[in-house]
mmCIF file of C-alpha atoms and ligand atoms in Angstrom:
data_model
loop_
_atom_site.group_PDB
_atom_site.id
_atom_site.type_symbol
_atom_site.label_atom_id
_atom_site.label_comp_id
_atom_site.label_asym_id
_atom_site.label_seq_id
_atom_site.Cartn_x
_atom_site.Cartn_y
_atom_site.Cartn_z
ATOM 1 C CA UNK B 1 127.156 41.371 195.243
ATOM 2 C CA UNK B 2 124.273 40.772 197.272
ATOM 3 C CA UNK B 3 125.542 41.587 200.897
ATOM 4 C CA UNK B 4 124.812 45.581 200.534
ATOM 5 C CA UNK B 5 121.626 44.903 198.945
ATOM 6 C CA UNK B 6 118.617 45.004 201.142
ATOM 7 C CA UNK B 7 116.835 41.924 201.876
ATOM 8 C CA UNK B 8 113.857 42.853 199.472
ATOM 9 C CA UNK B 9 116.028 43.110 196.429
ATOM 10 C CA UNK B 10 117.541 39.348 197.007
ATOM 11 C CA UNK B 11 116.097 35.909 195.883
ATOM 12 C CA UNK B 12 113.689 34.038 197.543
ATOM 13 C CA UNK B 13 111.720 30.576 197.231
ATOM 14 C CA UNK B 14 107.975 30.609 196.887
ATOM 15 C CA UNK B 15 107.378 27.127 197.099
ATOM 16 C CA UNK B 16 109.093 25.646 193.951
ATOM 17 C CA UNK B 17 109.270 29.146 192.346
ATOM 18 C CA UNK B 18 112.402 30.785 192.573
ATOM 19 C CA UNK B 19 111.566 34.785 193.077
ATOM 20 C CA UNK B 20 114.612 37.079 191.915
ATOM 21 C CA UNK B 21 113.327 39.718 194.636
ATOM 22 C CA UNK B 22 110.619 40.113 197.303
ATOM 23 C CA UNK B 23 108.461 42.656 195.183
ATOM 24 C CA UNK B 24 105.655 41.626 194.239
ATOM 25 C CA UNK B 25 103.218 43.165 191.654
ATOM 26 C CA UNK B 26 99.367 43.065 193.264
ATOM 27 C CA UNK B 27 96.613 42.224 191.092
ATOM 28 C CA UNK B 28 94.898 45.205 189.200
ATOM 29 C CA UNK B 29 91.464 45.488 187.358
ATOM 30 C CA UNK B 30 92.398 47.336 184.481
ATOM 31 C CA UNK B 31 89.057 46.805 182.374
ATOM 32 C CA UNK B 32 90.490 46.516 178.831
ATOM 33 C CA UNK B 33 89.941 42.645 177.838
ATOM 34 C CA UNK B 34 88.119 42.252 174.353
ATOM 35 C CA UNK B 35 84.453 41.724 173.730
ATOM 36 C CA UNK B 36 85.036 37.956 174.893
ATOM 37 C CA UNK B 37 86.911 39.077 178.349
ATOM 38 C CA UNK B 38 89.865 37.447 176.834
ATOM 39 C CA UNK B 39 93.274 39.074 177.232
ATOM 40 C CA UNK B 40 94.910 40.369 174.071
ATOM 41 C CA UNK B 41 97.866 41.956 172.482
ATOM 42 C CA UNK B 42 98.293 44.782 175.015
ATOM 43 C CA UNK B 43 97.992 42.395 177.889
ATOM 44 C CA UNK B 44 100.807 40.720 176.415
ATOM 45 C CA UNK B 45 102.698 44.011 176.144
ATOM 46 C CA UNK B 46 101.524 45.483 179.850
ATOM 47 C CA UNK B 47 102.625 42.698 181.602
ATOM 48 C CA UNK B 48 105.756 41.807 179.914
ATOM 49 C CA UNK B 49 107.141 45.135 181.009
ATOM 50 C CA UNK B 50 106.160 44.440 184.591
ATOM 51 C CA UNK B 51 108.374 41.039 184.612
ATOM 52 C CA UNK B 52 110.975 42.410 186.575
ATOM 53 C CA UNK B 53 108.419 42.167 189.600
ATOM 54 C CA UNK B 54 109.567 38.987 191.822
ATOM 55 C CA UNK B 55 106.252 37.697 191.021
ATOM 56 C CA UNK B 56 103.347 39.301 189.241
ATOM 57 C CA UNK B 57 99.759 38.327 190.447
ATOM 58 C CA UNK B 58 97.593 39.005 187.247
ATOM 59 C CA UNK B 59 94.545 41.036 187.648
ATOM 60 C CA UNK B 60 91.482 39.323 188.810
ATOM 61 C CA UNK B 61 89.848 37.078 186.425
ATOM 62 C CA UNK B 62 86.484 35.905 187.141
ATOM 63 C CA UNK B 63 86.222 31.625 187.230
ATOM 64 C CA UNK B 64 82.619 31.816 185.468
ATOM 65 C CA UNK B 65 80.510 34.348 183.555
ATOM 66 C CA UNK B 66 78.301 34.645 186.957
ATOM 67 C CA UNK B 67 81.648 35.566 188.851
ATOM 68 C CA UNK B 68 81.943 38.892 186.704
ATOM 69 C CA UNK B 69 81.313 42.531 188.187
ATOM 70 C CA UNK B 70 82.621 44.996 186.356
ATOM 71 C CA UNK B 71 82.948 45.468 182.425
ATOM 72 C CA UNK B 72 85.446 44.363 180.244
ATOM 73 C CA UNK B 73 87.425 42.116 183.035
ATOM 74 C CA UNK B 74 89.263 38.962 181.992
ATOM 75 C CA UNK B 75 87.912 35.306 182.559
ATOM 76 C CA UNK B 76 89.438 32.410 182.750
ATOM 77 C CA UNK B 77 86.688 29.963 182.040
ATOM 78 C CA UNK B 78 87.064 29.599 178.367
ATOM 79 C CA UNK B 79 89.218 28.351 175.944
ATOM 80 C CA UNK B 80 89.739 31.308 174.387
ATOM 81 C CA UNK B 81 90.606 33.013 177.209
ATOM 82 C CA UNK B 82 93.210 30.165 178.332
ATOM 83 C CA UNK B 83 95.081 30.642 174.786
ATOM 84 C CA UNK B 84 95.196 34.204 175.142
ATOM 85 C CA UNK B 85 96.446 34.055 179.010
ATOM 86 C CA UNK B 86 99.028 31.449 177.680
ATOM 87 C CA UNK B 87 100.429 34.284 175.424
ATOM 88 C CA UNK B 88 100.614 36.577 178.434
ATOM 89 C CA UNK B 89 102.607 34.012 180.668
ATOM 90 C CA UNK B 90 104.785 32.786 177.796
ATOM 91 C CA UNK B 91 105.720 36.652 177.711
ATOM 92 C CA UNK B 92 106.524 37.165 180.864
ATOM 93 C CA UNK B 93 108.233 33.970 181.403
ATOM 94 C CA UNK B 94 110.697 34.762 178.543
ATOM 95 C CA UNK B 95 111.362 37.801 180.138
ATOM 96 C CA UNK B 96 112.443 35.820 183.407
ATOM 97 C CA UNK B 97 109.491 36.763 184.789
ATOM 98 C CA UNK B 98 107.045 34.314 187.467
ATOM 99 C CA UNK B 99 103.184 34.975 187.570
ATOM 100 C CA UNK B 100 100.215 33.880 189.311
ATOM 101 C CA UNK B 101 96.389 34.589 188.705
ATOM 102 C CA UNK B 102 94.064 35.952 190.875
ATOM 103 C CA UNK B 103 90.645 33.521 190.895
ATOM 104 C CA UNK B 104 87.567 35.897 191.438
ATOM 105 C CA UNK B 105 83.931 35.788 191.915
ATOM 106 C CA UNK B 106 82.519 39.238 192.652
ATOM 107 C CA UNK B 107 79.148 37.562 194.407
ATOM 108 C CA UNK B 108 76.896 40.478 194.919
ATOM 109 C CA UNK B 109 79.288 42.920 193.964
ATOM 110 C CA UNK B 110 77.864 43.062 190.226
ATOM 111 C CA UNK B 111 74.950 44.021 188.243
ATOM 112 C CA UNK B 112 72.443 42.108 185.745
ATOM 113 C CA UNK B 113 73.467 44.287 183.109
ATOM 114 C CA UNK B 114 77.005 42.177 183.435
ATOM 115 C CA UNK B 115 75.390 39.003 184.734
ATOM 116 C CA UNK B 116 74.348 35.614 182.022
ATOM 117 C CA UNK B 117 70.735 36.372 180.449
ATOM 118 C CA UNK B 118 70.641 39.706 182.920
ATOM 119 C CA UNK B 119 70.283 37.612 186.223
ATOM 120 C CA UNK B 120 70.574 39.250 189.686
ATOM 121 C CA UNK B 121 73.913 38.591 190.919
ATOM 122 C CA UNK B 122 74.330 36.070 193.711
ATOM 123 C CA UNK B 123 75.471 36.149 197.516
ATOM 124 C CA UNK B 124 75.274 34.255 200.652
ATOM 125 C CA UNK B 125 72.326 36.437 201.640
ATOM 126 C CA UNK B 126 70.114 39.178 200.498
ATOM 127 C CA UNK B 127 71.844 42.153 201.776
ATOM 128 C CA UNK B 128 72.278 44.934 199.565
ATOM 129 C CA UNK B 129 75.497 46.752 199.335
ATOM 130 C CA UNK B 130 75.793 50.247 199.367
ATOM 131 C CA UNK B 131 78.058 50.573 196.135
ATOM 132 C CA UNK B 132 77.603 50.905 192.205
ATOM 133 C CA UNK B 133 78.875 48.704 189.520
ATOM 134 C CA UNK B 134 80.240 50.035 186.586
ATOM 135 C CA UNK B 135 78.424 48.877 183.438
ATOM 136 C CA UNK B 136 78.863 49.886 179.830
ATOM 137 C CA UNK B 137 75.951 52.397 180.658
ATOM 138 C CA UNK B 138 78.438 54.067 183.481
ATOM 139 C CA UNK B 139 77.332 53.420 187.057
ATOM 140 C CA UNK B 140 74.518 52.037 188.113
ATOM 141 C CA UNK B 141 72.945 51.275 191.955
ATOM 142 C CA UNK B 142 73.612 47.728 192.689
ATOM 143 C CA UNK B 143 70.348 45.870 193.379
ATOM 144 C CA UNK B 144 69.684 43.132 195.967
ATOM 145 C CA UNK B 145 71.221 39.786 195.518
ATOM 146 C CA UNK B 146 69.524 36.689 195.404
ATOM 147 C CA UNK B 147 70.533 34.634 197.755
ATOM 148 C CA UNK B 148 72.551 30.871 196.815
ATOM 149 C CA UNK B 149 70.587 27.864 197.883
ATOM 150 C CA UNK B 150 73.051 25.600 199.376
ATOM 151 C CA UNK B 151 72.536 23.229 196.419
ATOM 152 C CA UNK B 152 74.519 25.621 194.090
ATOM 153 C CA UNK B 153 77.441 26.198 196.058
ATOM 154 C CA UNK B 154 79.251 22.708 194.775
ATOM 155 C CA UNK B 155 78.652 23.569 191.155
ATOM 156 C CA UNK B 156 80.842 27.169 192.240
ATOM 157 C CA UNK B 157 83.305 25.140 193.940
ATOM 158 C CA UNK B 158 83.804 23.281 190.406
ATOM 159 C CA UNK B 159 83.818 26.654 188.726
ATOM 160 C CA UNK B 160 87.003 27.495 191.029
ATOM 161 C CA UNK B 161 88.464 24.000 190.376
ATOM 162 C CA UNK B 162 88.093 24.525 186.850
ATOM 163 C CA UNK B 163 89.388 27.764 186.817
ATOM 164 C CA UNK B 164 92.611 26.678 188.570
ATOM 165 C CA UNK B 165 93.037 23.846 185.773
ATOM 166 C CA UNK B 166 92.767 26.751 183.000
ATOM 167 C CA UNK B 167 95.224 28.690 184.820
ATOM 168 C CA UNK B 168 97.280 25.660 185.190
ATOM 169 C CA UNK B 169 97.029 25.110 181.283
ATOM 170 C CA UNK B 170 97.888 28.611 180.446
ATOM 171 C CA UNK B 171 100.865 28.413 182.071
ATOM 172 C CA UNK B 172 100.342 30.136 185.622
ATOM 173 C CA UNK B 173 103.162 29.224 187.940
ATOM 174 C CA UNK B 174 100.063 28.995 190.459
ATOM 175 C CA UNK B 175 97.349 31.019 191.548
ATOM 176 C CA UNK B 176 95.660 33.457 194.111
ATOM 177 C CA UNK B 177 92.482 32.686 195.538
ATOM 178 C CA UNK B 178 90.672 36.212 195.851
ATOM 179 C CA UNK B 179 89.497 35.974 199.314
ATOM 180 C CA UNK B 180 89.277 39.892 199.870
ATOM 181 C CA UNK B 181 87.996 43.402 199.384
ATOM 182 C CA UNK B 182 83.949 42.278 199.698
ATOM 183 C CA UNK B 183 83.493 39.445 197.103
ATOM 184 C CA UNK B 184 82.087 36.303 196.964
ATOM 185 C CA UNK B 185 84.349 34.822 199.664
ATOM 186 C CA UNK B 186 84.465 37.189 201.881
ATOM 187 C CA UNK B 187 80.696 37.705 201.737
ATOM 188 C CA UNK B 188 80.467 34.328 203.168
ATOM 189 C CA UNK B 189 83.238 35.001 205.712
ATOM 190 C CA UNK B 190 81.496 38.033 207.112
ATOM 191 C CA UNK B 191 78.650 38.432 209.407
ATOM 192 C CA UNK B 192 77.015 41.709 207.805
ATOM 193 C CA UNK B 193 76.738 39.770 204.569
ATOM 194 C CA UNK B 194 76.429 36.219 205.602
ATOM 195 C CA UNK B 195 73.020 35.851 207.360
ATOM 196 C CA UNK B 196 72.632 32.037 206.364
ATOM 197 C CA UNK B 197 71.047 29.817 208.916
ATOM 198 C CA UNK B 198 72.331 26.473 207.072
ATOM 199 C CA UNK B 199 75.968 24.664 207.676
ATOM 200 C CA UNK B 200 77.278 27.627 205.721
ATOM 201 C CA UNK B 201 76.288 30.756 208.028
ATOM 202 C CA UNK B 202 76.465 31.380 212.079
ATOM 203 C CA UNK B 203 79.268 30.344 213.878
ATOM 204 C CA UNK B 204 82.719 31.060 212.461
ATOM 205 C CA UNK B 205 83.419 27.717 211.386
ATOM 206 C CA UNK B 206 80.042 27.760 209.385
ATOM 207 C CA UNK B 207 81.364 30.814 207.657
ATOM 208 C CA UNK B 208 84.476 29.399 206.763
ATOM 209 C CA UNK B 209 83.051 26.431 205.216
ATOM 210 C CA UNK B 210 82.518 27.640 201.571
ATOM 211 C CA UNK B 211 85.609 29.555 200.878
ATOM 212 C CA UNK B 212 87.688 26.602 202.411
ATOM 213 C CA UNK B 213 86.012 23.916 200.382
ATOM 214 C CA UNK B 214 87.057 26.424 197.320
ATOM 215 C CA UNK B 215 91.096 26.592 198.630
ATOM 216 C CA UNK B 216 90.681 22.755 198.730
ATOM 217 C CA UNK B 217 89.364 22.255 195.370
ATOM 218 C CA UNK B 218 92.479 24.676 193.940
ATOM 219 C CA UNK B 219 94.674 23.184 196.028
ATOM 220 C CA UNK B 220 93.552 20.020 194.816
ATOM 221 C CA UNK B 221 94.560 21.210 190.999
ATOM 222 C CA UNK B 222 97.966 22.883 191.569
ATOM 223 C CA UNK B 223 99.376 21.744 195.279
ATOM 224 C CA UNK B 224 99.457 23.843 198.298
ATOM 225 C CA UNK B 225 102.831 24.774 197.327
ATOM 226 C CA UNK B 226 101.083 26.892 194.022
ATOM 227 C CA UNK B 227 98.479 28.362 196.090
ATOM 228 C CA UNK B 228 98.340 31.960 197.788
ATOM 229 C CA UNK B 229 95.493 33.768 199.354
ATOM 230 C CA UNK B 230 94.524 37.603 199.466
ATOM 231 C CA UNK B 231 92.653 39.052 202.606
ATOM 232 C CA UNK B 232 91.273 42.475 203.786
ATOM 233 C CA UNK B 233 90.159 41.594 207.643
ATOM 234 C CA UNK B 234 89.914 45.429 208.471
ATOM 235 C CA UNK B 235 89.210 46.508 205.042
ATOM 236 C CA UNK B 236 85.548 48.257 204.409
ATOM 237 C CA UNK B 237 85.792 47.816 200.381
ATOM 238 C CA UNK B 238 82.506 47.219 199.054
ATOM 239 C CA UNK B 239 80.631 47.800 201.926
ATOM 240 C CA UNK B 240 81.911 44.676 203.827
ATOM 241 C CA UNK B 241 82.152 44.599 207.727
ATOM 242 C CA UNK B 242 82.351 42.009 210.278
ATOM 243 C CA UNK B 243 81.167 42.454 213.907
ATOM 244 C CA UNK B 244 84.563 40.941 215.183
ATOM 245 C CA UNK B 245 87.174 40.172 212.391
ATOM 246 C CA UNK B 246 89.789 39.080 214.462
ATOM 247 C CA UNK B 247 88.581 35.899 215.950
ATOM 248 C CA UNK B 248 87.297 35.269 212.208
ATOM 249 C CA UNK B 249 90.201 35.966 210.652
ATOM 250 C CA UNK B 250 92.645 34.140 213.066
ATOM 251 C CA UNK B 251 90.681 31.243 212.695
ATOM 252 C CA UNK B 252 90.367 31.512 208.943
ATOM 253 C CA UNK B 253 94.300 31.971 208.844
ATOM 254 C CA UNK B 254 94.721 28.945 211.007
ATOM 255 C CA UNK B 255 92.806 27.015 208.749
ATOM 256 C CA UNK B 256 94.890 28.043 205.217
ATOM 257 C CA UNK B 257 98.154 27.350 207.176
ATOM 258 C CA UNK B 258 97.080 23.694 207.952
ATOM 259 C CA UNK B 259 95.957 23.141 204.574
ATOM 260 C CA UNK B 260 99.902 24.519 203.696
ATOM 261 C CA UNK B 261 99.508 27.324 201.336
ATOM 262 C CA UNK B 262 102.377 28.870 199.978
ATOM 263 C CA UNK B 263 101.464 32.693 200.718
ATOM 264 C CA UNK B 264 99.020 35.298 202.743
ATOM 265 C CA UNK B 265 98.613 38.507 201.102
ATOM 266 C CA UNK B 266 97.117 40.718 203.399
ATOM 267 C CA UNK B 267 95.584 43.898 202.500
ATOM 268 C CA UNK B 268 96.886 45.892 205.933
ATOM 269 C CA UNK B 269 94.291 48.983 206.468
ATOM 270 C CA UNK B 270 91.346 50.212 203.904
ATOM 271 C CA UNK B 271 92.207 49.145 200.377
ATOM 272 C CA UNK B 272 93.909 51.863 198.538
ATOM 273 C CA UNK B 273 93.492 53.863 201.633
ATOM 274 C CA UNK B 274 94.856 54.319 205.383
ATOM 275 C CA UNK B 275 97.093 51.935 206.775
ATOM 276 C CA UNK B 276 95.331 51.632 209.733
ATOM 277 C CA UNK B 277 91.458 51.465 210.742
ATOM 278 C CA UNK B 278 90.476 53.493 213.917
ATOM 279 C CA UNK B 279 89.156 50.467 216.189
ATOM 280 C CA UNK B 280 90.338 47.870 214.183
ATOM 281 C CA UNK B 281 93.021 45.209 215.090
ATOM 282 C CA UNK B 282 96.325 45.136 212.849
ATOM 283 C CA UNK B 283 96.023 42.307 210.674
ATOM 284 C CA UNK B 284 99.795 42.325 210.196
ATOM 285 C CA UNK B 285 99.569 40.619 213.438
ATOM 286 C CA UNK B 286 98.150 37.163 211.177
ATOM 287 C CA UNK B 287 101.878 36.489 210.505
ATOM 288 C CA UNK B 288 102.206 34.632 213.564
ATOM 289 C CA UNK B 289 99.366 32.493 212.563
ATOM 290 C CA UNK B 290 100.750 31.197 209.262
ATOM 291 C CA UNK B 291 103.277 28.766 208.374
ATOM 292 C CA UNK B 292 103.691 29.834 205.024
ATOM 293 C CA UNK B 293 105.265 33.417 203.377
ATOM 294 C CA UNK B 294 103.335 36.759 204.287
ATOM 295 C CA UNK B 295 102.725 39.003 201.590
ATOM 296 C CA UNK B 296 102.024 42.474 202.827
ATOM 297 C CA UNK B 297 100.242 45.411 201.153
ATOM 298 C CA UNK B 298 98.641 48.554 201.060
ATOM 299 C CA UNK B 299 100.199 52.018 200.438
ATOM 300 C CA UNK B 300 104.013 50.741 201.201
ATOM 301 C CA UNK B 301 107.238 52.937 199.871
ATOM 302 C CA UNK B 302 110.380 51.722 199.454
ATOM 303 C CA UNK B 303 111.152 52.751 203.024
ATOM 304 C CA UNK B 304 108.729 50.728 204.660
ATOM 305 C CA UNK B 305 108.942 47.699 202.567
ATOM 306 C CA UNK B 306 112.401 47.821 203.251
ATOM 307 C CA UNK B 307 111.767 47.925 206.631
ATOM 308 C CA UNK B 308 109.297 45.234 206.648
ATOM 309 C CA UNK B 309 111.359 42.712 204.932
ATOM 310 C CA UNK B 310 114.462 43.549 207.084
ATOM 311 C CA UNK B 311 113.060 43.195 210.166
ATOM 312 C CA UNK B 312 110.808 40.114 209.651
ATOM 313 C CA UNK B 313 107.786 41.986 209.598
ATOM 314 C CA UNK B 314 107.364 40.715 206.043
ATOM 315 C CA UNK B 315 108.601 38.213 203.428
ATOM 316 C CA UNK B 316 106.975 39.968 200.529
ATOM 317 C CA UNK B 317 105.922 43.097 200.131
ATOM 318 C CA UNK B 318 103.106 43.901 196.855
ATOM 319 C CA UNK B 319 102.751 47.114 195.176
ATOM 320 C CA UNK B 320 99.595 48.285 193.264
ATOM 321 C CA UNK B 321 99.569 51.394 191.855
ATOM 322 C CA UNK B 322 103.112 52.214 191.781
ATOM 323 C CA UNK B 323 103.493 49.269 189.200
ATOM 324 C CA UNK B 324 100.592 50.921 187.019
ATOM 325 C CA UNK B 325 102.946 54.202 186.532
ATOM 326 C CA UNK B 326 106.608 52.042 186.901
ATOM 327 C CA UNK B 327 106.889 49.436 184.716
ATOM 328 C CA UNK B 328 110.726 49.527 186.009
ATOM 329 C CA UNK B 329 109.639 49.577 189.650
ATOM 330 C CA UNK B 330 112.189 47.230 191.092
ATOM 331 C CA UNK B 331 115.181 48.976 188.989
ATOM 332 C CA UNK B 332 113.737 52.409 190.344
ATOM 333 C CA UNK B 333 113.287 51.243 194.091
ATOM 334 C CA UNK B 334 117.170 49.723 193.783
ATOM 335 C CA UNK B 335 118.637 52.776 192.516
ATOM 336 C CA UNK B 336 116.280 55.040 194.526
ATOM 337 C CA UNK B 337 115.378 56.622 191.661
ATOM 338 C CA UNK B 338 112.043 58.665 191.421
ATOM 339 C CA UNK B 339 108.985 57.232 190.486
ATOM 340 C CA UNK B 340 106.531 58.471 187.843
ATOM 341 C CA UNK B 341 103.331 59.688 189.097
ATOM 342 C CA UNK B 342 100.076 57.348 188.023
ATOM 343 C CA UNK B 343 96.652 58.883 186.287
ATOM 344 C CA UNK B 344 93.771 57.450 187.973
ATOM 345 C CA UNK B 345 91.382 58.556 184.867
ATOM 346 C CA UNK B 346 93.057 55.546 182.637
ATOM 347 C CA UNK B 347 93.222 53.119 185.736
ATOM 348 C CA UNK B 348 89.955 51.446 183.811
ATOM 349 C CA UNK B 349 89.109 50.971 180.592
ATOM 350 C CA UNK B 350 90.676 52.478 177.099
ATOM 351 C CA UNK B 351 93.734 51.314 175.465
ATOM 352 C CA UNK B 352 97.368 51.991 175.709
ATOM 353 C CA UNK B 353 97.357 55.504 176.937
ATOM 354 C CA UNK B 354 97.901 54.877 180.961
ATOM 355 C CA UNK B 355 98.644 51.256 180.597
ATOM 356 C CA UNK B 356 101.624 50.177 178.336
ATOM 357 C CA UNK B 357 102.857 53.660 177.350
ATOM 358 C CA UNK B 358 104.663 54.665 181.207
ATOM 359 C CA UNK B 359 108.317 54.692 180.069
ATOM 360 C CA UNK B 360 110.985 52.878 181.807
ATOM 361 C CA UNK B 361 113.922 54.974 183.666
ATOM 362 C CA UNK B 362 115.696 56.569 180.455
ATOM 363 C CA UNK B 363 119.367 55.463 180.181
ATOM 364 C CA UNK B 364 121.096 58.894 181.316
ATOM 365 C CA UNK B 365 119.168 58.348 184.408
ATOM 366 C CA UNK B 366 120.215 54.746 185.065
ATOM 367 C CA UNK B 367 123.707 55.630 184.457
ATOM 368 C CA UNK B 368 123.542 58.553 186.951
ATOM 369 C CA UNK B 369 122.331 56.323 189.640
ATOM 370 C CA UNK B 370 123.709 52.885 189.263
HETATM 371 C C1 FMN C 401 93.254 50.493 189.446
HETATM 372 C C2 FMN C 401 93.243 49.207 190.565
HETATM 373 C C3 FMN C 401 92.578 48.119 190.119
HETATM 374 C C4 FMN C 401 92.698 47.005 191.623
HETATM 375 N N1 FMN C 401 92.211 45.365 191.236
HETATM 376 C C5 FMN C 401 92.414 45.049 191.782
HETATM 377 C C6 FMN C 401 92.140 43.522 191.820
HETATM 378 O O1 FMN C 401 91.619 42.916 190.505
HETATM 379 N N2 FMN C 401 92.020 42.267 192.988
HETATM 380 C C7 FMN C 401 92.587 43.148 194.099
HETATM 381 O O2 FMN C 401 92.704 42.087 195.028
HETATM 382 N N3 FMN C 401 93.171 44.047 194.402
HETATM 383 C C8 FMN C 401 93.224 45.163 193.867
HETATM 384 N N4 FMN C 401 93.034 46.576 193.589
HETATM 385 C C9 FMN C 401 93.804 46.715 194.939
HETATM 386 C C10 FMN C 401 95.522 46.513 194.811
HETATM 387 O O3 FMN C 401 95.889 45.190 194.466
HETATM 388 C C11 FMN C 401 96.232 47.094 196.012
HETATM 389 O O4 FMN C 401 95.410 46.351 197.262
HETATM 390 C C12 FMN C 401 95.850 48.651 195.891
HETATM 391 O O5 FMN C 401 95.785 49.133 195.329
HETATM 392 C C13 FMN C 401 96.867 48.511 197.565
HETATM 393 O O6 FMN C 401 98.116 48.980 197.410
HETATM 394 P P1 FMN C 401 99.075 50.105 196.363
HETATM 395 O O7 FMN C 401 98.842 51.231 197.588
HETATM 396 O O8 FMN C 401 100.498 49.616 196.574
HETATM 397 O O9 FMN C 401 98.771 50.750 195.333
HETATM 398 C C14 FMN C 401 93.131 47.379 192.888
HETATM 399 C C15 FMN C 401 93.605 48.953 192.862
HETATM 400 C C16 FMN C 401 93.278 49.719 191.798
HETATM 401 C C17 FMN C 401 94.301 51.270 192.352
#
């Protein structure tokens, strides 16, 4: 039966984890956690509905209270959060799905309103982002962050290690390290945000030091075969930039490859925007530097995804917004059925509306196309 199906719909092994297809649900922040920054019954239902993805990478979850930058995002640092995530992973596994968790520290993309004791957000250097934070009182300008002291970095690495241990106890099949979209690890990598003059700044090797220490700690917990990483080398998300991203990301990806990470998740182009950025290199070329699986993302549709996998340009293709409004995205793509449009006004915050109430294809529509 598989013979006529495009490879996109055929199983693949992600390290020790067998996926029933090569379609990934990307991490999607939905800002619906409770007052304890814990997921709850709605999250169980939302992820269970989407369990037919080859694998779900659950929404970015802060590794510590300091790592938080938006209201109502879930954490993976407290016992309650571990217990609640366990209900989510149990439901996804019971439905035949697989699930990783995205580990997150926002660095400077935060606001004192969201930080413990109203402190300033932290970053490699005191470089203020041209960006706003969404707080309980609406959007607010982000202040200049407090530069981290070198002596504090080991503590943040430990936060990641504990978060990975928690994710394991919560039943995740593995974790994805969030090194994309201008958050803390990306801030260390890039010379626009990293102006340090110590061992963590300056040369490419120095700028990679802290992110790689995080990677090593997480790999210690899960083993490299259950750790993936996400990068967005040419995306301007959250006011990030580098004067020369191609050699930087080439070196980074080779270092990640040496560590045996199971997948490299690449946002190709500007996150949620054009698939190529003028004057920038094509990050899909980084596939050649990575020994593990290559996961492509950003603006894929069925034709692009089928071709990318068929032609060997990607091993896995990750869909974001289409999964918001199509819980049965895999089936719809398989049947070449129309996709439901997403409603951006319900992306962040709120309850069931725009979260768990997008319908599956009706029985009649399925039968007509099968
Ligand atoms: C509502 C929303 C929330 C997102 N949250 C995250 C997140 O938590 N972590 C992350 O790495 N990317 C996040 N992204 C980016 C998506 O994972 C993805 O890269 C982007 O939507 C492009 O893929 P698409 O064209 O298939 O939607 C988010 C995007 C949207 C629309």
